């Protein structure tokens, strides 16, 4: 038995600490339950005469409704030198219509006890409302208004520009955020995915109202959209709502994308250091092109990435944080998009440790093939993925989000029930084959930090390194350096 002296509000008292004892004689967690088949509600679909897809997930036991208008294009269609146009267009939908100001929209939704949101990222833009089922009609009227009748007032554009620029000023002084901007350029060069989807310090001021209106008129057409419902309604009710609030929506053909612009077959790895003199830490990233969401490698890739860098016990975090104490956390991600997306692994560390962390990341990538993921490690990584997927589908908003991703990536709706069996069906050999295909060849290395503190030891393992002073960095160019006058 231990005794501890505790001070509180100037008084001393003694607390007796007893060792923790097992409850009811149980001194370890119970065994996991046997796996059982999970079947999620299958979406139903129809289409309006104007080309709008209408998708309904009937969940009558929940008195809530989530509804989303999905537009099947996003930041990949930003005009050259105008990065951030799609993001700004999406965000401005809820900032004023022909009949309501931004405060009036917010007040109307709050009065209904709901919330509304809009924005754009890669391959998609969205406007979403969540409300009690008995408030569906007034909520959908607002959703229809913001999607079909935005005004893009100059004062709202200017306000959003200032907010975006303030955020960028902060982000560009942080090694981790700056590394992500640089990584996109390293992977995609001058391709449609190469720029920052929110824009840059140079591109945001250059965006004019006519750029926003032009993108809106091109992309926000019914033939390029889907209206997704999840909640206490039937397909018939959803179709009726769609006709009522979106039946008069008109527009031309959807914009066409050139797949050749997204080609990454000529990609070659490189090592780049951004010398950020004021950086208190270094951000270390290894990155490369990965795969499309429609790729047959997708599910093995998710399991491989989960073993490598998802969660506290993943290989990267175990080696870099737990075993060596070099970072508060290391992680990796595979962002599969409609076209080939990025893979990246990242950790922040002391500037002096950057070279060590870079070498460890390369080693862990190769070890994923050399030392297969199997047994309990494989099962735990599959459980992380399937558990997270199932939890996300507990809410109507989660359902809408999953279906939205499927539509944005040209996937059939029955993909909803294929995820868990596909993940559980991934074998150790599948993971090893994925690692051999994607991780055995060298990735690109990107480090943002105080270069003099790690450059010499870094060159021992990475002799070919390009160093770019932060003052010379230009995120608008594939070369990443400012054009010479």
Short mmCIF file of C-alpha atoms in Angstrom, two decimals:
data_model
loop_
_atom_site.label_atom_id
_atom_site.label_comp_id
_atom_site.label_asym_id
_atom_site.label_seq_id
_atom_site.Cartn_x
_atom_site.Cartn_y
_atom_site.Cartn_z
CA UNK A 1 0.00 0.00 0.00
CA UNK A 2 1.37 3.44 -0.94
CA UNK A 3 0.68 6.84 0.61
CA UNK A 4 0.90 10.11 -1.34
CA UNK A 5 0.83 13.66 0.02
CA UNK A 6 -1.48 15.85 -2.05
CA UNK A 7 -1.72 19.61 -1.89
CA UNK A 8 -4.96 21.40 -2.76
CA UNK A 9 -5.91 25.03 -2.12
CA UNK A 10 -3.04 25.40 0.36
CA UNK A 11 -3.93 22.34 2.47
CA UNK A 12 -2.07 19.07 2.77
CA UNK A 13 -3.81 15.76 3.12
CA UNK A 14 -2.87 12.13 2.77
CA UNK A 15 -4.30 9.82 0.14
CA UNK A 16 -3.89 6.09 0.38
CA UNK A 17 -3.33 4.45 -2.97
CA UNK A 18 -4.30 0.83 -3.30
CA UNK A 19 -3.06 -1.33 -6.15
CA UNK A 20 -5.58 -1.89 -8.92
CA UNK A 21 -7.18 -5.32 -8.58
CA UNK A 22 -8.95 -7.31 -11.26
CA UNK A 23 -12.74 -7.14 -11.13
CA UNK A 24 -14.44 -10.45 -10.48
CA UNK A 25 -11.19 -12.33 -10.92
CA UNK A 26 -10.81 -11.17 -14.55
CA UNK A 27 -7.31 -9.89 -15.25
CA UNK A 28 -7.38 -9.70 -19.04
CA UNK A 29 -9.80 -8.55 -21.73
CA UNK A 30 -12.40 -11.04 -22.90
CA UNK A 31 -11.75 -12.77 -26.22
CA UNK A 32 -13.12 -11.11 -29.34
CA UNK A 33 -16.51 -12.26 -30.52
CA UNK A 34 -16.67 -14.45 -33.60
CA UNK A 35 -16.93 -12.49 -36.85
CA UNK A 36 -20.46 -12.10 -38.16
CA UNK A 37 -21.84 -10.86 -41.43
CA UNK A 38 -22.97 -7.25 -41.52
CA UNK A 39 -25.47 -6.03 -44.10
CA UNK A 40 -26.04 -2.31 -44.53
CA UNK A 41 -29.20 -0.85 -46.02
CA UNK A 42 -28.85 -0.96 -49.79
CA UNK A 43 -29.48 2.41 -51.47
CA UNK A 44 -32.31 2.75 -54.00
CA UNK A 45 -32.00 4.97 -57.05
CA UNK A 46 -33.96 6.77 -59.72
CA UNK A 47 -33.28 9.66 -62.09
CA UNK A 48 -35.19 12.83 -62.91
CA UNK A 49 -35.90 13.96 -66.45
CA UNK A 50 -33.22 16.66 -66.14
CA UNK A 51 -30.54 14.01 -65.48
CA UNK A 52 -30.27 14.39 -61.70
CA UNK A 53 -29.56 11.08 -59.94
CA UNK A 54 -31.72 10.57 -56.84
CA UNK A 55 -30.46 8.06 -54.28
CA UNK A 56 -32.31 7.12 -51.11
CA UNK A 57 -31.20 5.05 -48.12
CA UNK A 58 -34.39 4.09 -46.30
CA UNK A 59 -33.77 4.03 -42.53
CA UNK A 60 -37.24 4.41 -40.97
CA UNK A 61 -36.07 3.78 -37.39
CA UNK A 62 -34.16 7.07 -37.26
CA UNK A 63 -36.25 10.31 -37.16
CA UNK A 64 -33.46 12.24 -38.86
CA UNK A 65 -32.74 13.16 -42.45
CA UNK A 66 -29.41 13.85 -44.11
CA UNK A 67 -29.51 15.19 -47.66
CA UNK A 68 -26.64 16.10 -49.94
CA UNK A 69 -26.27 17.52 -53.40
CA UNK A 70 -23.08 16.12 -54.88
CA UNK A 71 -21.35 17.74 -57.84
CA UNK A 72 -18.93 15.40 -59.60
CA UNK A 73 -16.11 17.88 -60.03
CA UNK A 74 -13.88 19.79 -57.67
CA UNK A 75 -10.48 21.41 -57.43
CA UNK A 76 -9.04 19.35 -60.31
CA UNK A 77 -10.90 21.78 -62.62
CA UNK A 78 -9.36 24.91 -61.10
CA UNK A 79 -8.21 27.21 -63.93
CA UNK A 80 -4.47 27.56 -64.35
CA UNK A 81 -3.00 30.13 -61.92
CA UNK A 82 -6.36 30.27 -60.12
CA UNK A 83 -5.97 27.47 -57.58
CA UNK A 84 -8.75 27.64 -55.02
CA UNK A 85 -11.57 28.59 -57.41
CA UNK A 86 -13.58 25.38 -56.91
CA UNK A 87 -13.07 25.45 -53.15
CA UNK A 88 -14.22 29.05 -53.00
CA UNK A 89 -17.22 28.35 -55.24
CA UNK A 90 -18.36 25.50 -53.01
CA UNK A 91 -17.90 27.45 -49.79
CA UNK A 92 -19.83 30.44 -51.14
CA UNK A 93 -23.02 28.47 -51.84
CA UNK A 94 -24.24 29.05 -48.28
CA UNK A 95 -23.10 32.69 -48.21
CA UNK A 96 -26.08 34.21 -49.96
CA UNK A 97 -28.80 33.49 -52.51
CA UNK A 98 -31.22 35.60 -54.53
CA UNK A 99 -33.63 35.64 -51.57
CA UNK A 100 -31.47 35.09 -48.45
CA UNK A 101 -28.28 36.52 -47.02
CA UNK A 102 -25.69 34.36 -45.30
CA UNK A 103 -26.99 35.26 -41.79
CA UNK A 104 -30.55 34.56 -42.90
CA UNK A 105 -29.56 31.12 -44.22
CA UNK A 106 -27.78 30.30 -40.96
CA UNK A 107 -30.68 31.54 -38.87
CA UNK A 108 -33.26 29.63 -40.90
CA UNK A 109 -31.38 26.34 -40.52
CA UNK A 110 -30.78 26.90 -36.80
CA UNK A 111 -34.49 27.61 -36.34
CA UNK A 112 -35.17 24.16 -37.82
CA UNK A 113 -32.67 22.63 -35.39
CA UNK A 114 -30.44 21.49 -38.23
CA UNK A 115 -27.17 22.39 -39.87
CA UNK A 116 -26.01 23.11 -43.40
CA UNK A 117 -22.57 22.99 -44.96
CA UNK A 118 -20.97 23.29 -48.37
CA UNK A 119 -17.53 23.08 -49.93
CA UNK A 120 -15.36 21.40 -52.55
CA UNK A 121 -12.31 19.17 -52.58
CA UNK A 122 -10.85 16.84 -55.22
CA UNK A 123 -13.32 15.35 -57.74
CA UNK A 124 -16.41 16.64 -55.93
CA UNK A 125 -18.27 19.57 -54.43
CA UNK A 126 -21.06 19.16 -51.89
CA UNK A 127 -23.89 20.95 -50.11
CA UNK A 128 -25.33 19.00 -47.17
CA UNK A 129 -28.16 19.52 -44.71
CA UNK A 130 -29.04 17.46 -41.61
CA UNK A 131 -32.39 17.97 -39.89
CA UNK A 132 -35.22 16.16 -38.11
CA UNK A 133 -37.43 14.29 -40.57
CA UNK A 134 -40.49 16.43 -39.86
CA UNK A 135 -38.51 19.51 -40.94
CA UNK A 136 -37.53 18.00 -44.29
CA UNK A 137 -39.48 20.33 -46.59
CA UNK A 138 -38.26 23.69 -45.24
CA UNK A 139 -34.73 22.35 -44.97
CA UNK A 140 -34.72 21.02 -48.53
CA UNK A 141 -36.10 24.33 -49.75
CA UNK A 142 -33.01 26.03 -48.27
CA UNK A 143 -30.69 23.36 -49.71
CA UNK A 144 -32.25 23.86 -53.13
CA UNK A 145 -31.91 27.63 -52.85
CA UNK A 146 -28.21 27.58 -52.00
CA UNK A 147 -27.39 25.12 -54.80
CA UNK A 148 -29.55 26.61 -57.55
CA UNK A 149 -29.51 30.34 -56.74
CA UNK A 150 -26.20 31.45 -55.19
CA UNK A 151 -25.36 35.09 -55.83
CA UNK A 152 -21.60 35.11 -55.13
CA UNK A 153 -21.70 38.63 -53.78
CA UNK A 154 -18.41 40.46 -54.01
CA UNK A 155 -18.41 41.27 -50.30
CA UNK A 156 -18.70 37.55 -49.46
CA UNK A 157 -15.98 36.72 -51.96
CA UNK A 158 -13.68 39.32 -50.41
CA UNK A 159 -14.43 38.06 -46.91
CA UNK A 160 -13.67 34.46 -47.89
CA UNK A 161 -10.49 35.51 -49.65
CA UNK A 162 -9.25 37.28 -46.51
CA UNK A 163 -10.07 34.25 -44.35
CA UNK A 164 -8.30 31.92 -46.77
CA UNK A 165 -5.22 34.12 -46.96
CA UNK A 166 -5.06 34.39 -43.16
CA UNK A 167 -5.15 30.61 -42.95
CA UNK A 168 -2.47 30.24 -45.59
CA UNK A 169 -0.17 32.70 -43.82
CA UNK A 170 -0.31 30.54 -40.72
CA UNK A 171 -0.01 27.24 -42.61
CA UNK A 172 2.98 28.29 -44.67
CA UNK A 173 4.98 28.94 -41.49
CA UNK A 174 4.30 25.43 -40.20
CA UNK A 175 6.62 22.68 -41.48
CA UNK A 176 3.89 20.03 -41.57
CA UNK A 177 1.39 22.08 -43.55
CA UNK A 178 4.04 23.44 -45.92
CA UNK A 179 5.32 19.91 -46.52
CA UNK A 180 1.87 18.83 -47.68
CA UNK A 181 1.71 21.66 -50.23
CA UNK A 182 5.16 20.77 -51.53
CA UNK A 183 4.39 17.04 -51.61
CA UNK A 184 1.48 17.55 -54.03
CA UNK A 185 3.79 19.32 -56.47
CA UNK A 186 6.48 16.65 -56.08
CA UNK A 187 4.01 13.87 -56.88
CA UNK A 188 1.86 15.48 -59.57
CA UNK A 189 4.10 18.16 -61.13
CA UNK A 190 1.83 20.37 -63.21
CA UNK A 191 -1.13 17.95 -63.28
CA UNK A 192 -4.66 18.75 -62.09
CA UNK A 193 -3.98 17.34 -58.60
CA UNK A 194 -0.70 19.21 -58.15
CA UNK A 195 -1.85 22.48 -56.62
CA UNK A 196 -3.31 23.25 -53.22
CA UNK A 197 -7.08 22.85 -53.46
CA UNK A 198 -7.57 25.89 -51.21
CA UNK A 199 -5.20 27.99 -53.29
CA UNK A 200 -1.98 29.87 -52.64
CA UNK A 201 -1.01 33.36 -51.53
CA UNK A 202 -0.73 34.34 -55.19
CA UNK A 203 -3.69 32.49 -56.70
CA UNK A 204 -6.40 33.44 -54.20
CA UNK A 205 -6.16 37.22 -54.82
CA UNK A 206 -6.20 36.54 -58.56
CA UNK A 207 -9.60 34.79 -58.45
CA UNK A 208 -12.34 37.06 -59.79
CA UNK A 209 -16.08 36.77 -59.43
CA UNK A 210 -16.40 35.87 -63.11
CA UNK A 211 -14.04 32.89 -62.54
CA UNK A 212 -16.35 31.61 -59.81
CA UNK A 213 -19.50 32.14 -61.87
CA UNK A 214 -17.94 30.43 -64.89
CA UNK A 215 -16.95 27.36 -62.89
CA UNK A 216 -20.38 27.24 -61.23
CA UNK A 217 -22.23 27.44 -64.54
CA UNK A 218 -20.03 24.71 -66.04
CA UNK A 219 -20.07 22.18 -63.18
CA UNK A 220 -23.27 22.78 -61.21
CA UNK A 221 -25.66 21.18 -63.68
CA UNK A 222 -28.14 18.36 -62.96
CA UNK A 223 -26.45 15.93 -65.33
CA UNK A 224 -23.29 16.28 -63.23
CA UNK A 225 -25.03 15.91 -59.87
CA UNK A 226 -26.67 13.51 -57.47
CA UNK A 227 -29.18 14.15 -54.69
CA UNK A 228 -28.56 11.70 -51.85
CA UNK A 229 -30.96 11.08 -48.96
CA UNK A 230 -30.53 8.95 -45.87
CA UNK A 231 -33.13 8.71 -43.13
CA UNK A 232 -36.78 8.29 -42.37
CA UNK A 233 -38.16 8.44 -45.92
CA UNK A 234 -38.90 6.14 -48.85
CA UNK A 235 -37.67 6.27 -52.43
CA UNK A 236 -41.08 7.59 -53.43
CA UNK A 237 -40.85 10.43 -50.91
CA UNK A 238 -37.28 11.19 -51.93
CA UNK A 239 -38.28 11.31 -55.59
CA UNK A 240 -41.15 13.63 -54.75
CA UNK A 241 -38.82 15.95 -52.84
CA UNK A 242 -36.33 15.86 -55.72
CA UNK A 243 -39.04 16.84 -58.23
CA UNK A 244 -40.40 19.52 -55.93
CA UNK A 245 -37.11 21.24 -55.16
CA UNK A 246 -34.79 20.28 -58.02
CA UNK A 247 -37.07 19.32 -60.90
CA UNK A 248 -36.72 22.72 -62.59
CA UNK A 249 -32.91 22.67 -62.40
CA UNK A 250 -31.48 23.11 -65.87
CA UNK A 251 -27.98 23.13 -67.32
CA UNK A 252 -25.77 21.99 -70.14
CA UNK A 253 -23.73 18.79 -70.44
CA UNK A 254 -21.24 17.90 -67.67
CA UNK A 255 -17.68 19.14 -68.13
CA UNK A 256 -15.27 16.65 -69.67
CA UNK A 257 -11.94 15.73 -68.09
CA UNK A 258 -8.89 14.66 -70.09
CA UNK A 259 -7.51 11.50 -68.42
CA UNK A 260 -4.12 12.13 -70.03
CA UNK A 261 -3.65 15.16 -67.78
CA UNK A 262 -3.70 12.87 -64.74
CA UNK A 263 -1.11 10.40 -66.07
CA UNK A 264 1.67 9.68 -63.54
CA UNK A 265 3.47 6.93 -65.47
CA UNK A 266 6.49 9.16 -66.12
CA UNK A 267 6.88 10.06 -62.42
CA UNK A 268 10.38 9.74 -60.97
CA UNK A 269 11.43 10.01 -57.31
CA UNK A 270 13.42 12.97 -56.05
CA UNK A 271 14.73 14.30 -52.74
CA UNK A 272 13.81 17.87 -51.82
CA UNK A 273 14.58 19.98 -48.75
CA UNK A 274 12.77 23.23 -48.06
CA UNK A 275 15.02 25.32 -45.83
CA UNK A 276 12.63 27.03 -43.40
CA UNK A 277 15.02 28.97 -41.20
CA UNK A 278 12.56 29.64 -38.38
CA UNK A 279 11.32 26.03 -38.14
CA UNK A 280 11.47 24.63 -34.63
CA UNK A 281 10.91 21.14 -36.00
CA UNK A 282 11.31 19.34 -39.30
CA UNK A 283 8.48 17.66 -41.19
CA UNK A 284 9.66 14.51 -42.95
CA UNK A 285 7.56 13.03 -45.76
CA UNK A 286 8.01 10.13 -48.14
CA UNK A 287 5.54 10.12 -51.01
CA UNK A 288 4.67 8.75 -54.42
CA UNK A 289 1.66 8.27 -56.73
CA UNK A 290 -0.53 5.41 -55.51
CA UNK A 291 -3.75 4.23 -57.16
CA UNK A 292 -7.27 4.99 -58.32
CA UNK A 293 -10.23 4.21 -56.09
CA UNK A 294 -11.44 1.77 -58.75
CA UNK A 295 -8.15 -0.16 -58.75
CA UNK A 296 -8.22 -3.86 -57.76
CA UNK A 297 -5.26 -3.01 -55.54
CA UNK A 298 -7.41 -0.72 -53.39
CA UNK A 299 -8.35 -3.13 -50.61
CA UNK A 300 -4.89 -4.71 -50.23
CA UNK A 301 -3.54 -1.17 -50.28
CA UNK A 302 -5.76 -0.10 -47.40
CA UNK A 303 -4.63 -3.04 -45.27
CA UNK A 304 -0.98 -2.45 -46.16
CA UNK A 305 -1.30 1.21 -45.25
CA UNK A 306 -3.08 0.36 -42.00
CA UNK A 307 -0.17 -1.85 -41.02
CA UNK A 308 2.34 0.77 -42.04
CA UNK A 309 0.90 3.96 -40.62
CA UNK A 310 -2.66 3.85 -39.23
CA UNK A 311 -2.97 4.03 -35.47
CA UNK A 312 -0.67 3.96 -32.48
CA UNK A 313 0.63 0.42 -32.99
CA UNK A 314 1.32 0.77 -36.71
CA UNK A 315 4.84 0.01 -37.83
CA UNK A 316 5.88 3.58 -38.50
CA UNK A 317 4.60 4.88 -35.19
CA UNK A 318 5.99 1.92 -33.27
CA UNK A 319 9.49 2.39 -34.68
CA UNK A 320 9.69 6.19 -34.77
CA UNK A 321 7.73 7.12 -31.67
CA UNK A 322 7.48 4.14 -29.34
CA UNK A 323 10.88 2.52 -29.87
CA UNK A 324 12.99 5.61 -30.52
CA UNK A 325 11.07 8.59 -29.17
CA UNK A 326 11.83 10.69 -32.25
CA UNK A 327 8.30 12.05 -32.83
CA UNK A 328 4.93 12.47 -31.18
CA UNK A 329 3.48 10.42 -34.02
CA UNK A 330 4.13 9.00 -37.47
CA UNK A 331 1.41 8.06 -39.91
CA UNK A 332 0.73 7.28 -43.56
CA UNK A 333 -2.21 7.53 -45.94
CA UNK A 334 -3.36 6.31 -49.33
CA UNK A 335 -5.74 8.82 -50.84
CA UNK A 336 -7.33 6.97 -53.73
CA UNK A 337 -9.20 9.31 -56.08
CA UNK A 338 -11.07 9.03 -59.38
CA UNK A 339 -7.64 9.19 -60.97
CA UNK A 340 -4.36 8.08 -59.39
CA UNK A 341 -4.05 9.74 -55.98
CA UNK A 342 -1.14 10.20 -53.58
CA UNK A 343 0.50 7.98 -51.00
CA UNK A 344 2.42 9.75 -48.24
CA UNK A 345 3.94 8.99 -44.86
CA UNK A 346 4.83 11.79 -42.46
CA UNK A 347 6.37 12.52 -39.08
CA UNK A 348 7.54 15.69 -37.38
CA UNK A 349 10.74 15.54 -35.39
CA UNK A 350 13.60 17.64 -34.07
CA UNK A 351 15.60 19.21 -36.87
CA UNK A 352 18.66 17.23 -35.77
CA UNK A 353 16.70 13.95 -36.10
CA UNK A 354 15.31 14.54 -39.59
CA UNK A 355 17.92 12.43 -41.38
CA UNK A 356 17.38 9.49 -39.02
CA UNK A 357 13.60 9.64 -39.43
CA UNK A 358 13.92 9.82 -43.23
CA UNK A 359 16.04 6.66 -43.26
CA UNK A 360 13.66 4.86 -40.90
CA UNK A 361 10.69 5.65 -43.12
CA UNK A 362 12.44 4.19 -46.16
CA UNK A 363 13.34 1.09 -44.16
CA UNK A 364 9.78 0.57 -42.95
CA UNK A 365 8.41 0.82 -46.48
CA UNK A 366 10.72 -1.97 -47.66
CA UNK A 367 10.12 -4.04 -44.51
CA UNK A 368 6.43 -4.22 -45.34
CA UNK A 369 7.39 -6.63 -48.13
CA UNK A 370 10.39 -8.27 -46.49
CA UNK A 371 8.56 -9.00 -43.22
CA UNK A 372 4.96 -9.87 -44.17
CA UNK A 373 1.92 -8.60 -42.31
CA UNK A 374 0.31 -11.75 -40.93
CA UNK A 375 -1.35 -13.36 -37.93
CA UNK A 376 -2.58 -11.03 -35.21
CA UNK A 377 -1.07 -7.99 -36.92
CA UNK A 378 -3.11 -8.65 -40.06
CA UNK A 379 -6.30 -9.31 -38.10
CA UNK A 380 -5.92 -6.16 -36.00
CA UNK A 381 -5.34 -3.98 -39.07
CA UNK A 382 -8.40 -5.43 -40.78
CA UNK A 383 -10.43 -4.81 -37.62
CA UNK A 384 -9.32 -1.17 -37.51
CA UNK A 385 -10.57 -0.64 -41.06
CA UNK A 386 -13.84 -2.57 -40.82
CA UNK A 387 -14.68 -1.16 -37.39
CA UNK A 388 -14.16 2.40 -38.55
CA UNK A 389 -16.23 1.77 -41.66
CA UNK A 390 -19.14 0.29 -39.70
CA UNK A 391 -19.09 3.07 -37.09
CA UNK A 392 -19.25 5.67 -39.83
CA UNK A 393 -22.41 4.07 -41.17
CA UNK A 394 -24.21 4.37 -37.85
CA UNK A 395 -25.36 7.88 -38.79
CA UNK A 396 -27.38 9.15 -41.73
CA UNK A 397 -24.68 11.69 -42.47
CA UNK A 398 -22.16 8.85 -42.56
CA UNK A 399 -24.29 6.96 -45.08
CA UNK A 400 -24.58 10.02 -47.29
CA UNK A 401 -20.83 10.57 -47.10
CA UNK A 402 -20.00 7.00 -48.14
CA UNK A 403 -22.44 7.06 -51.06
CA UNK A 404 -21.13 10.45 -52.10
CA UNK A 405 -17.60 9.06 -52.34
CA UNK A 406 -18.83 6.13 -54.44
CA UNK A 407 -20.56 8.41 -56.92
CA UNK A 408 -17.60 10.78 -57.12
CA UNK A 409 -15.38 7.80 -57.95
CA UNK A 410 -17.69 6.09 -60.49
CA UNK A 411 -18.40 3.10 -58.23
CA UNK A 412 -21.62 1.05 -58.18
CA UNK A 413 -23.85 1.54 -55.15
CA UNK A 414 -23.51 -2.09 -54.04
CA UNK A 415 -19.90 -1.23 -53.13
CA UNK A 416 -21.39 -0.23 -49.78
CA UNK A 417 -21.70 -3.87 -48.70
CA UNK A 418 -18.51 -5.06 -50.39
CA UNK A 419 -16.06 -3.15 -48.21
CA UNK A 420 -16.01 -5.34 -45.09
CA UNK A 421 -15.86 -8.71 -46.93
CA UNK A 422 -13.18 -7.31 -49.24
CA UNK A 423 -11.01 -6.09 -46.35
CA UNK A 424 -11.45 -9.33 -44.40
CA UNK A 425 -10.57 -11.28 -47.55
CA UNK A 426 -7.16 -9.61 -47.93
CA UNK A 427 -4.40 -12.13 -47.24
CA UNK A 428 -0.84 -11.72 -46.05
CA UNK A 429 0.27 -12.55 -49.60
CA UNK A 430 -1.96 -9.78 -50.99
CA UNK A 431 -0.36 -7.22 -48.68
CA UNK A 432 3.14 -8.38 -49.58
CA UNK A 433 2.32 -8.21 -53.29
CA UNK A 434 1.00 -4.67 -52.87
CA UNK A 435 4.11 -3.62 -50.93
CA UNK A 436 6.37 -5.12 -53.59
CA UNK A 437 4.51 -3.30 -56.35
CA UNK A 438 4.26 0.12 -54.70
CA UNK A 439 6.88 0.37 -51.95
CA UNK A 440 9.98 -1.55 -53.07
CA UNK A 441 11.03 1.23 -55.44
CA UNK A 442 12.22 4.46 -53.80
CA UNK A 443 9.63 7.16 -53.04
CA UNK A 444 10.28 10.88 -53.08
CA UNK A 445 11.61 12.43 -49.89
CA UNK A 446 10.48 15.86 -48.77
CA UNK A 447 11.79 17.56 -45.64
CA UNK A 448 10.74 21.01 -44.46
CA UNK A 449 12.88 22.34 -41.64
CA UNK A 450 16.07 24.12 -40.64
CA UNK A 451 18.34 22.57 -43.26
CA UNK A 452 21.78 23.29 -41.73
CA UNK A 453 20.88 21.13 -38.74
CA UNK A 454 20.27 17.93 -40.76
CA UNK A 455 21.58 18.37 -44.31
CA UNK A 456 25.04 16.80 -43.92
CA UNK A 457 23.89 13.60 -42.18
CA UNK A 458 20.99 13.39 -44.64
CA UNK A 459 23.39 13.29 -47.60
CA UNK A 460 24.98 10.10 -46.29
CA UNK A 461 21.82 8.16 -47.19
CA UNK A 462 20.41 10.59 -49.75
CA UNK A 463 23.34 12.10 -51.66
CA UNK A 464 21.17 13.68 -54.36
CA UNK A 465 19.19 16.39 -52.55
CA UNK A 466 17.81 19.62 -53.90
CA UNK A 467 17.68 22.41 -51.32
CA UNK A 468 15.22 25.27 -51.83
CA UNK A 469 15.29 28.24 -49.46
CA UNK A 470 11.76 29.04 -48.30
CA UNK A 471 12.19 32.56 -49.71
CA UNK A 472 12.64 31.06 -53.20
CA UNK A 473 9.71 28.63 -52.96
CA UNK A 474 6.86 29.01 -55.45
CA UNK A 475 3.97 26.59 -54.90
CA UNK A 476 2.34 27.69 -58.16
CA UNK A 477 5.05 26.10 -60.33
CA UNK A 478 5.99 22.46 -60.88
CA UNK A 479 9.62 23.46 -60.45
CA UNK A 480 8.79 24.82 -56.95
CA UNK A 481 11.14 27.77 -57.44
CA UNK A 482 10.36 31.32 -58.49
CA UNK A 483 10.87 32.16 -62.13
CA UNK A 484 14.00 34.12 -62.81
CA UNK A 485 13.37 37.67 -64.01
#
